[in-house]
CSV table of C-alpha atoms in Angstrom, one decimal:
chain,number,residue,atom,x,y,z
A,1,MET,CA,-11.4,-2.2,-19.5
A,2,ASN,CA,-9.5,-4.9,-21.7
A,3,SER,CA,-6.4,-6.8,-19.8
A,4,PRO,CA,-3.6,-6.8,-20.9
A,5,LEU,CA,-2.9,-10.5,-19.4
A,6,SER,CA,-5.0,-13.4,-20.0
A,7,PRO,CA,-7.1,-14.9,-17.2
A,8,GLU,CA,-3.8,-17.4,-16.0
A,9,LEU,CA,-1.2,-15.0,-16.4
A,10,ARG,CA,-3.4,-12.2,-14.2
A,11,ASN,CA,-4.2,-14.9,-11.1
A,12,ARG,CA,-0.6,-16.2,-11.4
A,13,LEU,CA,0.8,-12.5,-11.2
A,14,ALA,CA,-2.0,-11.9,-7.7
A,15,ARG,CA,-0.7,-13.9,-6.5
A,16,ARG,CA,3.1,-13.0,-6.5
A,17,LEU,CA,1.5,-9.9,-5.6
A,18,GLU,CA,-0.2,-10.7,-2.6
A,19,ARG,CA,3.4,-12.0,-1.5
A,20,GLY,CA,4.8,-9.1,-1.6
A,21,LEU,CA,7.1,-7.1,-4.6
A,22,PRO,CA,10.8,-8.5,-5.6
A,23,ARG,CA,12.9,-6.1,-3.2
A,24,CYS,CA,15.3,-6.0,-6.9
A,25,ALA,CA,16.7,-3.5,-9.1
A,26,ARG,CA,13.5,-3.9,-11.7
A,27,PRO,CA,11.3,-5.6,-9.6
A,28,TYR,CA,8.3,-6.3,-12.8
A,29,ALA,CA,11.0,-7.4,-14.8
A,30,ALA,CA,11.4,-10.2,-12.0
A,31,LEU,CA,7.4,-10.4,-12.6
A,32,ALA,CA,7.6,-11.1,-16.1
A,33,GLU,CA,10.1,-13.6,-16.5
A,34,ALA,CA,8.8,-15.4,-13.7
A,35,LEU,CA,5.4,-15.5,-15.5
A,36,GLY,CA,6.7,-15.6,-19.2
A,37,THR,CA,5.5,-12.8,-20.1
A,38,ARG,CA,7.3,-9.4,-20.8
A,39,GLU,CA,7.7,-6.5,-18.0
A,40,ASP,CA,5.6,-4.0,-20.0
A,41,LEU,CA,2.5,-6.3,-19.9
A,42,VAL,CA,2.8,-6.8,-16.2
A,43,LEU,CA,3.1,-2.8,-15.8
A,44,ALA,CA,0.1,-2.3,-17.9
A,45,GLN,CA,-2.0,-4.9,-15.4
A,46,ILE,CA,-0.7,-3.6,-12.4
A,47,ARG,CA,-2.1,0.0,-13.8
A,48,ALA,CA,-4.8,-1.3,-15.6
A,49,TRP,CA,-5.5,-2.4,-11.7
A,50,ARG,CA,-4.6,0.4,-9.8
A,51,ALA,CA,-7.4,2.2,-12.2
A,52,GLU,CA,-10.4,-0.4,-11.3
A,53,GLY,CA,-9.7,0.3,-7.8
A,54,LEU,CA,-9.0,-3.0,-7.3
A,55,PHE,CA,-5.7,-2.3,-5.0
A,56,ARG,CA,-5.9,0.6,-2.3
A,57,ARG,CA,-2.4,1.3,-3.2
A,58,PHE,CA,1.5,0.1,-3.7
A,59,GLY,CA,3.3,0.3,-1.3
A,60,LEU,CA,4.4,-0.7,2.3
A,61,VAL,CA,2.3,-1.4,6.0
A,62,VAL,CA,4.2,0.0,8.7
A,63,HIS,CA,4.4,-2.5,11.8
A,64,HIS,CA,3.3,0.8,13.7
A,65,ARG,CA,4.3,-0.5,16.8
A,66,ALA,CA,7.9,-1.1,16.7
A,67,LEU,CA,8.0,2.6,15.5
A,68,GLY,CA,6.1,3.7,19.0
A,69,ILE,CA,2.4,4.0,17.3
A,70,ASP,CA,1.2,2.4,19.8
A,71,ALA,CA,-2.2,3.7,21.2
A,72,ASN,CA,-4.5,2.4,18.5
A,73,LEU,CA,-8.2,3.3,19.0
A,74,MET,CA,-11.6,1.8,16.8
A,75,LEU,CA,-14.0,4.9,17.6
A,76,VAL,CA,-18.0,2.5,16.9
A,77,LEU,CA,-20.9,4.3,17.0
A,78,ASP,CA,-24.6,3.3,16.2
A,79,ILE,CA,-25.7,6.0,13.4
A,80,PRO,CA,-29.4,5.8,12.8
A,81,ASP,CA,-29.5,4.0,9.0
A,82,ALA,CA,-31.1,7.5,7.6
A,83,ARG,CA,-27.6,9.9,8.5
A,84,ALA,CA,-24.9,6.5,7.8
A,85,ASP,CA,-23.7,7.5,4.3
A,86,ALA,CA,-23.0,11.1,5.6
A,87,THR,CA,-21.8,10.6,9.0
A,88,GLY,CA,-19.7,8.3,7.5
A,89,LEU,CA,-18.4,10.8,4.6
A,90,ALA,CA,-17.7,13.5,6.9
A,91,LEU,CA,-15.8,11.3,9.3
A,92,ALA,CA,-13.5,10.3,6.6
A,93,ARG,CA,-12.4,14.0,6.4
A,94,GLU,CA,-11.1,14.0,9.6
A,95,PRO,CA,-7.3,14.0,9.1
A,96,ALA,CA,-6.3,12.0,12.1
A,97,ILE,CA,-9.3,9.5,10.9
A,98,THR,CA,-7.3,6.4,9.2
A,99,LEU,CA,-10.0,4.2,8.4
A,100,CYS,CA,-13.9,4.1,8.0
A,101,TYR,CA,-16.6,1.8,7.7
A,102,GLN,CA,-20.1,1.1,7.8
A,103,ARG,CA,-21.0,-2.4,9.2
A,104,ARG,CA,-23.3,-4.5,9.2
A,105,ARG,CA,-25.2,-4.7,13.1
A,106,SER,CA,-25.7,-8.1,14.4
A,107,PRO,CA,-28.2,-6.9,17.1
A,108,PRO,CA,-28.6,-7.3,20.5
A,109,ARG,CA,-25.1,-8.3,20.8
A,110,TRP,CA,-23.5,-5.9,19.0
A,111,PRO,CA,-25.3,-2.3,18.2
A,112,TYR,CA,-23.1,-0.6,16.4
A,113,ASN,CA,-22.9,0.4,12.3
A,114,LEU,CA,-19.7,2.8,11.9
A,115,PHE,CA,-15.9,2.1,12.6
A,116,CYS,CA,-13.2,4.6,12.8
A,117,MET,CA,-9.7,3.8,14.1
A,118,ILE,CA,-7.1,6.9,15.0
A,119,HIS,CA,-3.8,5.9,15.7
A,120,GLY,CA,-1.3,7.7,17.6
A,121,THR,CA,1.6,7.4,19.9
A,122,SER,CA,0.1,8.5,23.4
A,123,ARG,CA,-3.5,7.1,24.5
A,124,THR,CA,-4.8,10.3,26.2
A,125,THR,CA,-3.8,12.1,22.9
A,126,VAL,CA,-5.7,9.6,20.3
A,127,GLN,CA,-9.0,9.7,23.2
A,128,ALA,CA,-8.9,13.1,23.0
A,129,GLN,CA,-8.8,13.4,19.3
A,130,ALA,CA,-11.7,10.8,19.6
A,131,ASP,CA,-14.4,13.6,21.7
A,132,ALA,CA,-13.5,16.2,19.8
A,133,ILE,CA,-14.4,14.2,16.6
A,134,LEU,CA,-17.6,13.1,18.3
A,135,ARG,CA,-18.2,16.8,19.8
A,136,ARG,CA,-17.7,18.5,16.0
A,137,HIS,CA,-20.0,16.2,14.6
A,138,GLY,CA,-22.4,16.4,16.6
A,139,LEU,CA,-21.9,12.9,17.8
A,140,ALA,CA,-21.2,12.9,21.5
A,141,ASP,CA,-24.6,11.9,22.9
A,142,LEU,CA,-25.2,8.9,20.4
A,143,PRO,CA,-24.4,5.3,21.8
A,144,HIS,CA,-21.1,5.0,20.9
A,145,ALA,CA,-17.1,3.1,22.6
A,146,CYS,CA,-13.8,3.9,21.7
A,147,LEU,CA,-12.3,-0.1,22.5
A,148,PHE,CA,-8.3,0.5,22.4
A,149,SER,CA,-6.2,-2.2,21.6
A,150,LEU,CA,-4.4,-4.0,24.8
A,151,ARG,CA,-1.9,-7.1,22.2
A,152,ALA,CA,-1.4,-7.8,18.5
A,153,PHE,CA,-1.1,-10.9,18.2
A,154,LYS,CA,-0.8,-11.5,13.9
A,155,GLN,CA,-0.7,-8.5,11.2
A,156,ARG,CA,-0.4,-9.6,7.8
A,157,GLY,CA,-1.5,-8.1,4.2
A,158,GLY,CA,-5.0,-10.1,3.2
A,159,ARG,CA,-5.2,-12.4,0.4
A,160,TYR,CA,-7.9,-13.5,-2.0
A,161,ALA,CA,-5.6,-16.2,-3.5
A,162,SER,CA,-5.0,-19.4,-3.6
A,163,PRO,CA,-3.5,-21.4,0.1
A,164,ASN,CA,-1.5,-23.2,-2.3
A,165,PRO,CA,0.6,-19.9,-3.1
A,166,ASP,CA,2.5,-20.4,-6.1
A,167,ARG,CA,6.1,-20.2,-5.0
A,168,GLU,CA,8.3,-20.1,-8.2
A,169,SER,CA,9.6,-16.6,-7.3
A,170,GLY,CA,11.3,-17.1,-4.4
A,171,MET,CA,9.4,-14.0,-2.9
A,172,PRO,CA,8.8,-14.0,1.4
A,173,ASP,CA,5.5,-14.6,2.7
A,174,PRO,CA,5.6,-11.4,4.9
A,175,GLU,CA,3.5,-12.0,8.3
A,176,VAL,CA,4.3,-10.7,11.4
A,177,SER,CA,3.9,-12.3,15.0
A,178,LEU,CA,3.3,-8.9,17.5
A,179,GLU,CA,3.0,-10.1,20.0
A,180,CYS,CA,5.3,-9.8,23.1
A,181,PRO,CA,6.0,-11.6,26.4
A,182,PRO,CA,3.9,-9.7,29.1
A,183,GLY,CA,6.4,-7.4,30.9
A,184,ALA,CA,8.9,-7.9,28.0
A,185,PRO,CA,10.3,-4.0,26.8
A,186,LYS,CA,8.9,-2.2,24.4
A,187,GLN,CA,11.0,-3.0,21.0
A,188,GLU,CA,10.9,0.2,18.8
A,189,THR,CA,12.8,0.8,15.6
A,190,SER,CA,15.3,3.7,15.8
A,191,LEU,CA,14.4,6.3,12.5
A,192,ASP,CA,16.8,8.7,11.4
A,193,ALA,CA,15.8,11.2,8.8
A,194,ALA,CA,16.5,9.8,5.9
A,195,GLY,CA,14.3,6.2,7.3
A,196,ARG,CA,11.5,8.3,7.8
A,197,ARG,CA,11.6,10.5,4.5
A,198,ILE,CA,12.1,6.7,3.1
A,199,LEU,CA,9.2,5.2,5.0
A,200,ASN,CA,6.8,8.3,4.5
A,201,ARG,CA,6.9,8.5,1.2
A,202,LEU,CA,6.6,4.7,0.7
A,203,GLN,CA,3.3,4.8,2.4
A,204,ARG,CA,2.0,6.4,-0.2
A,205,GLY,CA,3.3,4.1,-2.8
A,206,LEU,CA,6.2,2.4,-5.5
A,207,PRO,CA,6.0,4.3,-8.8
A,208,LEU,CA,4.8,1.6,-11.6
A,209,VAL,CA,7.6,2.4,-13.8
A,210,ARG,CA,10.5,-0.2,-15.3
A,211,TYR,CA,13.4,1.5,-12.5
A,212,PRO,CA,11.4,1.7,-9.7
A,213,TRP,CA,13.8,2.4,-7.2
A,214,GLU,CA,16.3,5.1,-9.3
A,215,ALA,CA,12.7,7.0,-9.4
A,216,LEU,CA,12.6,7.2,-5.5
A,217,GLY,CA,16.4,8.0,-4.9
A,218,ALA,CA,15.4,10.5,-7.8
A,219,GLU,CA,12.8,12.2,-5.8
A,220,LEU,CA,14.6,11.7,-2.5
A,221,GLY,CA,18.0,11.7,-3.0
A,222,LEU,CA,18.8,9.1,-2.0
A,223,ASP,CA,21.3,6.0,-3.2
A,224,PRO,CA,18.7,3.2,-4.9
A,225,ASP,CA,20.6,1.0,-3.7
A,226,HIS,CA,20.3,1.8,0.0
A,227,ILE,CA,16.7,2.6,-0.6
A,228,ARG,CA,16.5,-1.4,-0.8
A,229,ALA,CA,18.9,-2.4,1.6
A,230,ARG,CA,16.7,-0.4,4.7
A,231,LEU,CA,13.5,-2.0,2.9
A,232,ALA,CA,15.1,-5.0,3.6
A,233,ASP,CA,16.0,-4.5,6.2
A,234,TRP,CA,13.2,-3.0,8.1
A,235,LEU,CA,11.1,-6.5,7.1
A,236,ALA,CA,13.1,-9.0,7.6
A,237,ASN,CA,13.2,-7.1,11.3
A,238,GLY,CA,9.4,-6.6,11.4
A,239,THR,CA,9.6,-2.8,11.3
A,240,LEU,CA,7.5,-3.2,8.1
A,241,THR,CA,4.5,-5.9,7.6
A,242,ARG,CA,4.2,-6.0,4.2
A,243,PHE,CA,5.7,-4.6,0.9
A,244,GLY,CA,2.9,-4.9,-2.2
A,245,PRO,CA,0.1,-4.2,-3.1
A,246,MET,CA,-2.8,-4.2,-1.1
A,247,PHE,CA,-5.8,-5.8,-2.8
A,248,ASP,CA,-9.5,-5.2,-2.5
A,249,ILE,CA,-9.9,-8.3,-2.5
A,250,GLU,CA,-14.2,-8.5,-3.1
A,251,PRO,CA,-14.5,-7.9,-6.4
A,252,LEU,CA,-11.5,-10.3,-7.4
A,253,GLY,CA,-15.1,-12.9,-6.2
A,254,GLY,CA,-13.0,-12.9,-2.2
A,255,ALA,CA,-14.2,-12.2,0.4
A,256,PHE,CA,-13.6,-10.3,4.2
A,257,THR,CA,-14.4,-9.7,7.3
A,258,LEU,CA,-14.3,-8.2,10.4
A,259,ALA,CA,-15.2,-10.4,13.7
A,260,ALA,CA,-14.6,-10.7,17.7
A,261,LEU,CA,-15.3,-13.3,20.2
A,262,SER,CA,-16.0,-13.1,23.8
A,263,VAL,CA,-12.7,-15.2,25.8
A,264,PRO,CA,-12.1,-15.9,29.0
A,265,GLU,CA,-9.7,-15.4,30.5
A,266,ASP,CA,-7.5,-18.6,31.1
A,267,ARG,CA,-7.8,-19.5,27.8
A,268,PHE,CA,-7.1,-16.1,26.0
A,269,ASP,CA,-3.4,-17.7,24.8
A,270,SER,CA,-4.4,-20.7,23.6
A,271,VAL,CA,-7.6,-19.4,21.7
A,272,ALA,CA,-4.9,-16.2,20.4
A,273,ASP,CA,-2.6,-19.3,19.2
A,274,LEU,CA,-5.4,-21.2,17.6
A,275,LEU,CA,-6.0,-17.8,15.7
A,276,ARG,CA,-2.7,-17.0,14.9
A,277,GLU,CA,-2.0,-20.1,12.8
A,278,MET,CA,-4.7,-20.0,10.3
A,279,PRO,CA,-4.0,-18.2,7.0
A,280,GLU,CA,-7.4,-16.3,6.8
A,281,VAL,CA,-6.3,-14.8,10.0
A,282,ALA,CA,-4.7,-11.3,8.7
A,283,HIS,CA,-5.0,-9.3,12.0
A,284,ASN,CA,-5.9,-10.1,15.5
A,285,TYR,CA,-6.3,-8.3,18.4
A,286,ARG,CA,-6.8,-7.9,22.0
A,287,ARG,CA,-9.5,-4.7,22.6
A,288,GLU,CA,-10.5,-3.2,25.9
A,289,HIS,CA,-14.5,-5.0,25.5
A,290,PHE,CA,-16.6,-7.5,26.5
A,291,TRP,CA,-16.0,-9.1,22.6
A,292,ASN,CA,-12.5,-8.6,23.7
A,293,MET,CA,-10.7,-10.5,20.7
A,294,TRP,CA,-10.8,-9.3,17.2
A,295,PHE,CA,-9.4,-10.6,13.6
A,296,VAL,CA,-9.6,-9.9,10.3
A,297,LEU,CA,-11.0,-12.6,7.6
A,298,ALA,CA,-9.3,-12.6,4.5
A,299,CYS,CA,-11.0,-15.8,2.1
A,300,GLU,CA,-10.7,-16.7,-1.5
A,301,SER,CA,-14.3,-16.9,-1.7
A,302,PRO,CA,-17.8,-16.1,0.4
A,303,GLY,CA,-18.3,-19.7,1.1
A,304,HIS,CA,-15.1,-20.1,2.1
A,305,LEU,CA,-15.7,-17.0,4.6
A,306,ASP,CA,-18.3,-19.6,5.8
A,307,ARG,CA,-16.1,-22.2,6.5
A,308,THR,CA,-13.9,-20.8,7.8
A,309,LEU,CA,-16.2,-18.9,10.6
A,310,ALA,CA,-18.2,-22.3,11.1
A,311,ALA,CA,-14.5,-24.0,11.7
A,312,ILE,CA,-13.2,-21.4,14.4
A,313,GLU,CA,-16.7,-21.7,16.1
A,314,ALA,CA,-15.8,-25.3,16.2
A,315,ALA,CA,-12.6,-24.7,17.9
A,316,THR,CA,-13.0,-22.6,19.6
A,317,ARG,CA,-16.5,-23.8,21.4
A,318,LEU,CA,-17.5,-19.6,21.7
A,319,THR,CA,-20.0,-17.7,19.4
A,320,VAL,CA,-18.6,-15.4,16.5
A,321,LEU,CA,-19.8,-11.8,16.3
A,322,ASN,CA,-19.9,-11.3,12.5
A,323,LEU,CA,-19.7,-7.6,11.5
A,324,PRO,CA,-19.2,-7.2,7.3
A,325,LYS,CA,-18.9,-4.1,5.6
A,326,ASP,CA,-21.3,-2.8,3.7
A,327,GLU,CA,-20.1,0.4,2.8
A,328,THR,CA,-15.9,2.1,2.7
A,329,TYR,CA,-16.6,5.5,3.3
A,330,HIS,CA,-12.0,6.2,3.8
A,331,VAL,CA,-9.1,3.8,3.5
A,332,GLY,CA,-5.7,6.2,4.2
A,333,LEU,CA,-3.4,4.1,7.1
A,334,HIS,CA,-0.8,6.5,6.6
A,335,LEU,CA,1.1,7.1,9.4
A,336,PRO,CA,3.9,10.1,9.3
A,337,LEU,CA,6.8,9.9,11.2
């Protein structure tokens, strides 16, 4: 497919979009002006990226804990290799499963190769959903583990571009620290009916048209300026952690991996602080397991990823469990509100 923009402008556009979409009335025109090109070419490039599958969706990511969705389960299974694809595709059709991947085993430290995520408001309900899924697919007798998250330290969109971002647009850097002091009351966002409609719709993406907010307002029966104001408030208070395209960075030359550490209790907070300050760390959670510190790395190249893993081992003096992705079966983190 021919690209509407030159390689240089494509890279600059991707770097800007990684930092979030402008929240003005005509965001694609604002991007075009900053890049010195035309709005129709920016829109055509974004549509081309979407058609090529280079981003999963063009919309927002909710801080689900702020909305009361704080039962976060990572279900991992040891599936025979000959059955892995069929099982992954079958589990991907389960409505409760929001993410489903096959990842590389690391025996004997880590025997599991299929990873599924389930989110909900109740740990009991989420566990019951996982148990029912295992029974329904004849997987209950296979080795598996349920790793609930206990604390969330960091959540932001992964980036593949240079760590020296193009700041000409003045766009915000939506990066949210999710950690609350021990014993602090849980802060939840209260949504009215209009807020729920906006967030449910924007989880499916923003229209790729010249006046996206007018199109969205007409669809929802709401004032476009009201929608943009609500979005700005939610980004400011941490209800949203990102608004923009979620790039699949690997086809663009970047590298993702899921990794874990087994951190002694007396060092947990210091290691969490170290990872939180690293720009390559996109997500960071504590989970119930011997491998208790889990994080996602998003790097601009495979070499950068290798260097980052080595730097974490050197800084923490702990062994990193590296679990690169082999197959994606489902990416659909849509949380009905």
